[in-house]
Short mmCIF file of C-alpha atoms in Angstrom, two decimals:
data_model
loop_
_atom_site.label_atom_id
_atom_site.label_comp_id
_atom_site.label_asym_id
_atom_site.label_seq_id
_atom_site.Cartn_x
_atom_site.Cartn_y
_atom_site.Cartn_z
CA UNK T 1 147.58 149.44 99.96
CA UNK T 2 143.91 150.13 99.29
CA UNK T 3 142.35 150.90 95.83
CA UNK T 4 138.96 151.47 95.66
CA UNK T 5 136.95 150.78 92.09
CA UNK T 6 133.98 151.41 91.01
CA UNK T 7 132.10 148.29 89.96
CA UNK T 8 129.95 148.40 87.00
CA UNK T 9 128.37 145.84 84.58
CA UNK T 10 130.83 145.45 81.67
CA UNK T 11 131.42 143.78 78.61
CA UNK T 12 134.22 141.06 78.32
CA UNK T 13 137.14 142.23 76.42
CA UNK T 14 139.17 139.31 76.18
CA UNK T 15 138.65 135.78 75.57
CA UNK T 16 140.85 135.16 79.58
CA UNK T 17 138.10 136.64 81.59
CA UNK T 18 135.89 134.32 82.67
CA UNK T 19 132.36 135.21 82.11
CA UNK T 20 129.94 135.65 85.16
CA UNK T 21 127.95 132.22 86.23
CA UNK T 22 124.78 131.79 87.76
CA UNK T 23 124.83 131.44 91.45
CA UNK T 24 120.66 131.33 92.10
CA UNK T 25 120.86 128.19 93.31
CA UNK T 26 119.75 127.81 97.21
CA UNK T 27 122.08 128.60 99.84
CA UNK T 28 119.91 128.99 103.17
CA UNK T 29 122.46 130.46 105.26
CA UNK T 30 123.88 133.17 102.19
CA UNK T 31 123.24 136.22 101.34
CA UNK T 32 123.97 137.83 97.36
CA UNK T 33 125.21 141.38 97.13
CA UNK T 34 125.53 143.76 93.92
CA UNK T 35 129.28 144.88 94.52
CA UNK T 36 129.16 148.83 94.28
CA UNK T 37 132.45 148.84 95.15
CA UNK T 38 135.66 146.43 95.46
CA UNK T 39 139.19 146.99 97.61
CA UNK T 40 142.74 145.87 95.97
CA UNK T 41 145.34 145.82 98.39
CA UNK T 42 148.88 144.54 97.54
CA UNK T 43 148.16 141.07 98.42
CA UNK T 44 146.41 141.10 95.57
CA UNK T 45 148.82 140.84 93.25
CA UNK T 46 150.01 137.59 94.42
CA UNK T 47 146.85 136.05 94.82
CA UNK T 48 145.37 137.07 91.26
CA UNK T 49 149.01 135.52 89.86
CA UNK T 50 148.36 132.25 91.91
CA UNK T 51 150.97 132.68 94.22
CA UNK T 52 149.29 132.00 97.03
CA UNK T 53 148.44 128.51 96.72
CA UNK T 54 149.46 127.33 93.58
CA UNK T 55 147.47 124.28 93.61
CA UNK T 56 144.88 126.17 92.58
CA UNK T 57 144.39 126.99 88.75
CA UNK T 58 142.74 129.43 86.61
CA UNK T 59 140.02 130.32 86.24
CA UNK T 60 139.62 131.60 89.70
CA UNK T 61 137.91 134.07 91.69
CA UNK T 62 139.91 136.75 93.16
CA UNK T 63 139.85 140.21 95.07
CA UNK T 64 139.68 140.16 98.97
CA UNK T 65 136.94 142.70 99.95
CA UNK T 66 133.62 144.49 98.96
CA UNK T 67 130.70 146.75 100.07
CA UNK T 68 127.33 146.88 98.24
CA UNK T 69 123.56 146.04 98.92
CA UNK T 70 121.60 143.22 99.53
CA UNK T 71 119.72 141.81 96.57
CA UNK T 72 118.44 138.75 97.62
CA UNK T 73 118.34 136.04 100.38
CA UNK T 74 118.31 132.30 101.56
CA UNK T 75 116.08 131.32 104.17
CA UNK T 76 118.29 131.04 107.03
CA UNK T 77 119.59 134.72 105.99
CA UNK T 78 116.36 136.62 106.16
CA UNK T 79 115.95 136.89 109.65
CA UNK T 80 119.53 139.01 109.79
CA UNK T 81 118.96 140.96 106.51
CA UNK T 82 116.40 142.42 104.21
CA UNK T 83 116.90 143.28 100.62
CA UNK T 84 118.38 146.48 100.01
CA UNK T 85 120.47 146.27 103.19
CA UNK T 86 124.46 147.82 103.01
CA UNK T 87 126.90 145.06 103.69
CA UNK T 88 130.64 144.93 103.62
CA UNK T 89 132.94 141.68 103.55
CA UNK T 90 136.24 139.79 103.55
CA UNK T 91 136.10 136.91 101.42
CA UNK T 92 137.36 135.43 98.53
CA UNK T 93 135.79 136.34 94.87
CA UNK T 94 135.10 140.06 95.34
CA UNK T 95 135.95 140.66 91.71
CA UNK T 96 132.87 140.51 90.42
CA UNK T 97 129.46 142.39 89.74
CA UNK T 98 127.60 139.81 92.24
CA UNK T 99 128.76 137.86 94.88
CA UNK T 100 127.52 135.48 97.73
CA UNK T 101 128.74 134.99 101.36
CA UNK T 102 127.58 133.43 104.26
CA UNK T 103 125.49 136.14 106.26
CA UNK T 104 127.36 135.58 109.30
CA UNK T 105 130.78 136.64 107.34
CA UNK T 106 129.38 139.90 106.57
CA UNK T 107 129.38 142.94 108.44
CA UNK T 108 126.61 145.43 108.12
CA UNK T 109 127.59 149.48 107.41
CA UNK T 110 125.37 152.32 107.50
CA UNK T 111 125.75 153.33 103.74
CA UNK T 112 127.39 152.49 100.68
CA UNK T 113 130.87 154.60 100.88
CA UNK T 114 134.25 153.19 99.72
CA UNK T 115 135.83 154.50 102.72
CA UNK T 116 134.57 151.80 104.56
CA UNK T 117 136.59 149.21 102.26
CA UNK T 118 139.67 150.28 103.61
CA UNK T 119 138.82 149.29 107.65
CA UNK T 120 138.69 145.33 106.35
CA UNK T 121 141.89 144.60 104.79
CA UNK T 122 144.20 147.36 105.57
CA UNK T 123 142.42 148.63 108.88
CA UNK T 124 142.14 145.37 110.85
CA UNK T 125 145.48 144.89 109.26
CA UNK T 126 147.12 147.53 111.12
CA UNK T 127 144.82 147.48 114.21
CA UNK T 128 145.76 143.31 115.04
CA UNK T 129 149.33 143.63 114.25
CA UNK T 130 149.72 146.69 116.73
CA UNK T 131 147.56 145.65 119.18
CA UNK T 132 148.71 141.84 119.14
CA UNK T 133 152.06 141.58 118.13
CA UNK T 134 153.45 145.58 118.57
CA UNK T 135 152.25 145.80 122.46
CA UNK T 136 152.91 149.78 122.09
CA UNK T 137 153.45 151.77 125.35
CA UNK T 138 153.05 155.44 125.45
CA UNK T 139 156.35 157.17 124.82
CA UNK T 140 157.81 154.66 122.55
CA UNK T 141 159.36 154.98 119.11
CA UNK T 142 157.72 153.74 116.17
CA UNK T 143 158.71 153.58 112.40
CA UNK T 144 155.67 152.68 109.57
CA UNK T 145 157.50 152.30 106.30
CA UNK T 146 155.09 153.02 103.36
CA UNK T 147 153.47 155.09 106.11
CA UNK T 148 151.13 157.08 103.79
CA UNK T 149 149.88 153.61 102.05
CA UNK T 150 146.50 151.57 102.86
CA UNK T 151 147.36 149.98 106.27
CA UNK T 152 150.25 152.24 107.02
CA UNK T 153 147.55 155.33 107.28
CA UNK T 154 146.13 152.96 110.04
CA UNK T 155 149.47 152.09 111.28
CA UNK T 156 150.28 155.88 111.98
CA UNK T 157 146.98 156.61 113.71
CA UNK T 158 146.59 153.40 115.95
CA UNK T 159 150.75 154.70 117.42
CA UNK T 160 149.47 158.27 118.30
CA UNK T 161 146.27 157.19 119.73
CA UNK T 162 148.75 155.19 121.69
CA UNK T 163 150.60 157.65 122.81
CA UNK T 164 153.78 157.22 120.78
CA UNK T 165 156.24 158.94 118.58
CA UNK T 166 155.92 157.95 114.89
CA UNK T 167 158.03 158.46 112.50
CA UNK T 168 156.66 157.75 108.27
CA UNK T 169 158.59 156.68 105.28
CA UNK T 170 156.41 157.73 102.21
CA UNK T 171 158.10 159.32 98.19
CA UNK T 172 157.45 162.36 97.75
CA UNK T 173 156.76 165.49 99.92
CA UNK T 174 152.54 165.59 99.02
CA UNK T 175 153.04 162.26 101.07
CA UNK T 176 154.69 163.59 103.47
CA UNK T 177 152.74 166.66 104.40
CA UNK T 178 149.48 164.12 104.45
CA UNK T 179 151.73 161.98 106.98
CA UNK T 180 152.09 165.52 109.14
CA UNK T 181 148.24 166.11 109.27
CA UNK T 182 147.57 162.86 110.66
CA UNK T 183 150.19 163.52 113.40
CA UNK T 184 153.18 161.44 112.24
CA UNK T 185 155.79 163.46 114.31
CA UNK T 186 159.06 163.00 111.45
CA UNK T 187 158.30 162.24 108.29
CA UNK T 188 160.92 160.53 106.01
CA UNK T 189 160.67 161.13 102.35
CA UNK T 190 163.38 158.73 101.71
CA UNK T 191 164.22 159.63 97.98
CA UNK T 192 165.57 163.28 99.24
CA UNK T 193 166.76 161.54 102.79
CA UNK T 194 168.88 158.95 103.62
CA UNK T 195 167.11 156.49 105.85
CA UNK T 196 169.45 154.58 107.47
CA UNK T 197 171.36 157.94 107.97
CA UNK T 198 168.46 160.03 109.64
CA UNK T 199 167.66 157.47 111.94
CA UNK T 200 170.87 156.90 113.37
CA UNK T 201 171.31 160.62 113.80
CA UNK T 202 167.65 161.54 114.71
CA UNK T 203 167.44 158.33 117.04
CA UNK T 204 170.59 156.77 118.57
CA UNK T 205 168.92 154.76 121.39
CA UNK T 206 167.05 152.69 118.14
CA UNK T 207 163.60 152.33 117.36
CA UNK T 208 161.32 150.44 119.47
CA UNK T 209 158.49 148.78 117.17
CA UNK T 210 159.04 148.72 112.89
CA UNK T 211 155.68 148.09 111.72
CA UNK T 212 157.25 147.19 108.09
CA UNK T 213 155.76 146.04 104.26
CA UNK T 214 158.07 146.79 101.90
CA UNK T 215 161.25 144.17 102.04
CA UNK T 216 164.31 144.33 100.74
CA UNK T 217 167.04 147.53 101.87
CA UNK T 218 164.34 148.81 103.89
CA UNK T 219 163.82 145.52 105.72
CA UNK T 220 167.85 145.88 106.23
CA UNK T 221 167.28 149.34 107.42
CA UNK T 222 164.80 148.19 109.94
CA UNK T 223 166.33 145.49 111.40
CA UNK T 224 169.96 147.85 111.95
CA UNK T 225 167.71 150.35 113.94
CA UNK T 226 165.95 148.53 116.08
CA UNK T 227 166.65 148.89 119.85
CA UNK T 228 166.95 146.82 122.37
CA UNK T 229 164.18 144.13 123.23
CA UNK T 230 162.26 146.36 120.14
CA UNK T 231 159.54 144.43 117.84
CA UNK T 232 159.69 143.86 114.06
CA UNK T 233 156.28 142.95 112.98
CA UNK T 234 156.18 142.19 108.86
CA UNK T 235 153.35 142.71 107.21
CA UNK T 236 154.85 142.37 103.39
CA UNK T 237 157.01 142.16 100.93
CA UNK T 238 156.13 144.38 98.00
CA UNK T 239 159.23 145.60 96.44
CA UNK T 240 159.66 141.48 95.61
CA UNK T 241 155.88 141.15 94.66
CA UNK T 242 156.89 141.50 90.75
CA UNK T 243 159.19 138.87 90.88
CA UNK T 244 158.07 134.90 89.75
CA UNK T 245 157.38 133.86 93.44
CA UNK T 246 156.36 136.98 94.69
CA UNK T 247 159.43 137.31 97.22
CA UNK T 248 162.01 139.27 97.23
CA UNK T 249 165.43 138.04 97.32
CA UNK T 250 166.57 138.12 100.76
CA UNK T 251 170.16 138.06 102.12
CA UNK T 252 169.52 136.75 105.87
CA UNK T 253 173.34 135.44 106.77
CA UNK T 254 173.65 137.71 109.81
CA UNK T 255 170.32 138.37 110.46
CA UNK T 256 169.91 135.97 113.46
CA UNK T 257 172.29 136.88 114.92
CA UNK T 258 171.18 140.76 114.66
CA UNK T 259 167.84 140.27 116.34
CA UNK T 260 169.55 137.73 119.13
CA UNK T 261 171.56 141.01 120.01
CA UNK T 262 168.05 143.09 119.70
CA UNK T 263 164.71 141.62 119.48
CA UNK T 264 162.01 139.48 117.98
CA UNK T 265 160.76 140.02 114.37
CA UNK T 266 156.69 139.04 113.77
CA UNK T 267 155.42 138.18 110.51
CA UNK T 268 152.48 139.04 110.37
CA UNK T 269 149.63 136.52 108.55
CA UNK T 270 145.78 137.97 109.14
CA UNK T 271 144.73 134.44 108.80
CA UNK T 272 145.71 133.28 111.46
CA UNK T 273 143.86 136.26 113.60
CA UNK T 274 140.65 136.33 111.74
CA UNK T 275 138.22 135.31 114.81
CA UNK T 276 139.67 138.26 116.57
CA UNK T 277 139.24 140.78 113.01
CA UNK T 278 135.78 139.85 112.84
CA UNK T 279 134.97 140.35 116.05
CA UNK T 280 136.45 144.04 115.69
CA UNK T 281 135.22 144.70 112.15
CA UNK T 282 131.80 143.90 113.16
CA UNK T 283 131.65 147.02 115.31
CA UNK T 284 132.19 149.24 112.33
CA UNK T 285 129.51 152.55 112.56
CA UNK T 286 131.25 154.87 110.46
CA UNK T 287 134.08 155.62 107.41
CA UNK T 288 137.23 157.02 109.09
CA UNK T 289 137.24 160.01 109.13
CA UNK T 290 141.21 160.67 108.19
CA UNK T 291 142.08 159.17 105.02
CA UNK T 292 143.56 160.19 101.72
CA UNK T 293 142.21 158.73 98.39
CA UNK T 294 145.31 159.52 95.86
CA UNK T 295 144.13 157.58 92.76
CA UNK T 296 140.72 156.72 92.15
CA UNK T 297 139.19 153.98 89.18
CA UNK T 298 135.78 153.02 88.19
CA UNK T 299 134.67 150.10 86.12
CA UNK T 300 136.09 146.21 86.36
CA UNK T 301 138.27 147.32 83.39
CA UNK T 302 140.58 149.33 85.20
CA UNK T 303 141.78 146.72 88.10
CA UNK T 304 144.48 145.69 85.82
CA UNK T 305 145.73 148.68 86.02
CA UNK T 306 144.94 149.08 90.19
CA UNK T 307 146.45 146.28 90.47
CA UNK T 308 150.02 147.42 89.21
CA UNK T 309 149.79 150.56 90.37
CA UNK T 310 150.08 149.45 93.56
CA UNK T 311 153.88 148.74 92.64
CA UNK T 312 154.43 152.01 91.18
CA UNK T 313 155.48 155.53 92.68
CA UNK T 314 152.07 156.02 92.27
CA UNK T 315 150.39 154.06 94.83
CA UNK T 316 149.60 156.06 98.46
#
C-alpha cells in the first residue's frame, strides 16, 4: 500500500505531536530536504504503534519514504548535490516538514512527482521479492493477492514482463477493471467470487508462485493452491495489523506438513535485501508510467487518517 500526502507546514493540534526540533547542527556527509511529499505504506501502521521494536518509545520519528528538494548541505555533501536539487529516500523519520539523510542514502529524481514515492517502498518491494525469492519463468502461474494495492500494482507488472499468467485478488470491480488494463489475465474480485473455489476450477494443476500480503483465510487459500515445487513468498500480514501485536492469529497445525507435500514459503523482510534495493532504486529516471492513485491527502493532518485507511475497503 502506497499513500501519497501532501506535506505542508502546519500547526500542532494536540499536545501528543511532538513539535519539530532544530537539526542545523553540522553533519558533513548529510544533506536536509523540505519534504513535498511523504509515502505510507502498510508497514506503517506497525511501526508508528511501536510494533516494530518495542524497545523504542515515544516520541519517535516515523514514516518510511519521501521526495522533496535540497535546501541545504554539509561539506562532504556538496560535491554530490546543490541546493534546490530533487531527491527521494528510504529512511526512517519521513514524517516531517524537514528531514536529513546521509547523501549517499538518497537517490536523485528528475522532478518533484509523488509517483516516484511509490518505486521505494512498494516498487523495490515487489521487484526483490520476484526477482530473488519468486525465480518466475515464462509460462508460469502467478497469484498477487491485494493485486490492485501499492506493491501488488508492481507485483502484477514485474509477472507479465516475465512472461507469466497472473491472476489479481482486489474488492470491487473498479479494481478489477484497473487490474485488466495493466494485463492481469483473471481478475478475482473475491467478495462476488469464491476464491478458493475459482482457483481450483480455473487452475487444477495449482499455482506456481503466491506473491501474498494479506494473512489470515487468504494465506489458507494460498497455501491449498499451490502446486508442486511452487513458491510462497510473504510480504505481510495486514488483515492482523489492527490487532495489539500487529499479527494475525494464525492456525499453522498442518501447515508443514502442506508445503513438505508442495513447496517452500519466503517471508519476505526488505531489510535484509537493502544493498541490492539501493543499488536498483538508484537507477530511477522516471515515474511509472502505469499506476492508479485511488485516494489522495494533503497536509500532515490527514496521515491519521492515511494511515487507517490503508485497513479499510478503501485502500487500492
Amino acid at each position: 500500500m502506497c499513500f501519497v500526502i501532501q506535506a505542508f507546514p502546519c500547526q500542532s493540534t494536540t499536545v501528543l505531536f511532538r513539535r519539530a526540533q532544530n537539526h542545523c547542527q553540522n553533519k558533513p556527509e548529510c544533506l536536509y530536504r523540505a519534504d513535498d511529499f511523504v509515502g505510507i505504506n502498510a508497514s506503517d501502521i506497525n511501526y508508528s504503534a511501536g510494533r516494530y521494536d518495542p524497545t523504542v518509545k515515544p516520541p519517535f520519528d516515523a514514516g518510511f519514504e519521501g521526495i522533496g528538494e535540497v535546501v541545504g548541505l554539509g561539506l562532504g555533501a556538496s560535491s554530490d548535490y546543490t541546493i534546490g536539487d530533487t531527491v527521494a529516500y528510504f529512511r526512517n523519520g519521513a514524517f516531517a516538514e524537514y528531514t536529513i539523510a546521509p547523501a549517499k542514502e538518497c537517490i536523485r529524481v528528475p522532478l518533484v512527482k509523488p509517483e516516484f514515492l511509490t518505486l521505494l517502498v512498494s516498487g523495490a518491494t515487489a521487484y526483490i521479492a520476484l526477482k530473488r525469492l519468486g525465480d518466475l519463468t515464462k509460462g508460469e502461474t502467478v497469484l498477487v493477492t491485494a493485486a490492485a494495492g501499492g506493491t501488488g500494482q508492481f507485483a502484477v507488472q514485474f509477472a507479465k514482463q516475465a512472461g507469466c499468467h497472473v491472476i489479481g485478488t482486489c474488492s470491487t470491480n473498479e479494481k478489477a477493471g484497473f487490474l485488466k488494463s495493466i494485463g492481469c489475465d483473471r481478475p478475482i474480485n473475491y467478495k462476488e467470487e469464491n476464491l478458493g473455489e475459482t482457483l481450483r476450477k480455473e487452475y487444477p494443476k495449482g499455482i506456481d508462485v503466491v506473491y501474498e500480503s494479506i494473512g489470515g483465510s487468504i494465506l489458507d487459500v494460498a497455501v491449498n493452491c499451490l502446486a508442486q515445487k511452487g513458491r510462497l513468498i510473504v510480504i505481510g500480514f495486514i488483515s492482523g495489523y489492527q490487532s495489539a501485536s500487529g499479527i494475525p492469529a494464525f492456525k499453522g497445525a498442518t501447515l508443514p506438513v502442506k508445503l513438505l507435500q508442495k513447496s517452500p514459503v519466503t517471508l519476505w523482510l526488505s531489510s535484509s535485501h537493502s544493498s541490492f534495493c539501493n543499488k536498483k532504486t538508484q537507477n530511477i529516471s522516471g515515474p511509472p508510467t502505469h499506476l492508479k492513485v485511488f485516494e489522495t491527502w494533503c497536509h500532515y493532518t490527514s496521515m491519521l487518517l492515511a494511515l487507517s485507511s490503508t485497513l479499510s475497503p478503501i485502500n487500492i
